[in-house]
């Protein structure tokens, strides 16, 4: 028994003035693959073992109700107990799968869309354009995919509305590449709705763009659609995603008056240098932004001048446009190039050793001051000498009643203290209070003035 998969789909009329909808019938092996729906009624042939019905209804409306040829009704709740029935109640459509449906006329009740038909699906395939052989990380890639029925595009608008194309890259776990053990990278998903990167809505072609932001290495691309209606997966041959064909060399300015220079080198083995345009933005440490553009040149490098704002973090954002060596145009976002100039080191006082919690728990014992043995000995000796001197003076003055004598030498350079030749020394003696001169006999020193007191009592 041949298994048929029928999908019930609804079309809006292309013209409001048309009373009879223009329905294009799909054929397979010269036989019509569609069953017309008249007044919400359709007929299932006796040789159909399994049928899939897709009803598009108004958004938010309750699930439809099916009426068998014998008049019995089928509700979505019956799918819980009936093993021959599968019912997917979504917000805008019902997907119903019935094993061994009752042959004869059926009827559907509910707020379904107008201009309806039942379509018998044949061999559903997912066709995806091959990927370019030369790719590198950061490149923006465009992909086209479409769903076909028996090799022909499916032109049922509501059918395409519930189909989403997913893109994944699976690591081949090749130890020779950096992405070994990287697992699966889910890249993007897109629909045939004319939004984002899709070129035209409901044209049967899923068009999208995505960026290769995952690590470089050997990856296996996989494209698949997975809905309650159908599941299809396309696995492509492994491809190698290379590192960006750009290297950087930074030359810092030696003086504040000069600018830094970033040299961007191009890999001529992957891209054509004469076609490459670089543009982006420079973010400076003080928050300033500078937009730049480096046009095509035949040289294998580009020079970017960066203002010198002393210490801090600099960030250079880059986007590249050009052609690779195969002649394919590319657009890529290169990872940001960042560098940092360290802040000048300033001398700061040494920090004390931090106290650990264990040290805080220990009892605090006052530290004894360090003892200077030499200083103590000096103080003791000096004290003893001072005591001896004071004792000697007390004994001499108070016990022996002897005055202290001090002999002061007179300098010979003072004229009036010098002896005059042939001069009587008595002339230099002042008269005493009684008019008598002091006796200077016995003084035989001419240069020293004797200020000591006589030891004899008068």
XYZ file of N, CA and C in Angstrom, residues 392-407 450-458:
75
model
N 85.992 66.807 94.935
C 87.293 67.486 95.123
C 87.096 68.979 95.334
N 86.197 69.575 94.556
C 85.944 71.005 94.728
C 85.356 71.321 96.101
N 84.475 70.501 96.578
C 83.870 70.739 97.910
C 84.928 70.654 98.985
N 85.791 69.636 98.926
C 86.838 69.490 99.945
C 87.791 70.674 99.915
N 88.192 71.135 98.742
C 89.165 72.218 98.624
C 88.593 73.547 99.111
N 87.366 73.813 98.779
C 86.791 75.121 99.092
C 86.273 75.167 100.517
N 85.561 74.161 100.939
C 84.890 74.239 102.237
C 85.681 73.583 103.358
N 86.483 72.573 103.052
C 87.243 71.914 104.121
C 88.624 72.539 104.249
N 89.380 72.677 103.153
C 90.723 73.247 103.212
C 90.697 74.759 103.116
N 89.604 75.374 102.871
C 89.466 76.829 102.739
C 90.492 77.390 101.764
N 90.690 76.693 100.678
C 91.625 77.155 99.667
C 90.829 77.662 98.474
N 91.175 78.880 98.037
C 90.468 79.402 96.876
C 90.911 78.693 95.607
N 90.136 78.844 94.591
C 90.452 78.267 93.296
C 91.344 79.219 92.523
N 92.358 78.723 91.899
C 93.277 79.522 91.105
C 93.102 79.182 89.621
N 93.078 80.273 88.819
C 92.990 80.115 87.363
C 94.062 80.947 86.737
N 94.954 80.384 86.054
C 96.014 81.098 85.362
C 95.598 81.286 83.925
N 98.710 87.072 86.672
C 98.388 86.129 87.744
C 97.140 86.597 88.422
N 96.074 85.859 88.246
C 94.792 86.191 88.855
C 94.506 85.348 90.070
N 95.461 84.519 90.468
C 95.211 83.648 91.617
C 95.321 84.439 92.904
N 94.626 83.978 93.903
C 94.611 84.608 95.213
C 95.667 83.947 96.077
N 96.204 84.759 96.960
C 97.285 84.278 97.851
C 96.704 83.272 98.816
N 97.547 82.279 99.104
C 97.107 81.279 100.025
C 97.267 81.754 101.467
N 98.068 82.853 101.687
C 98.287 83.344 103.075
C 97.206 84.261 103.472
N 96.836 84.197 104.704
C 95.816 85.059 105.267
C 96.436 86.410 105.607
N 95.778 87.484 105.321
C 96.249 88.803 105.681
C 95.899 89.123 107.091
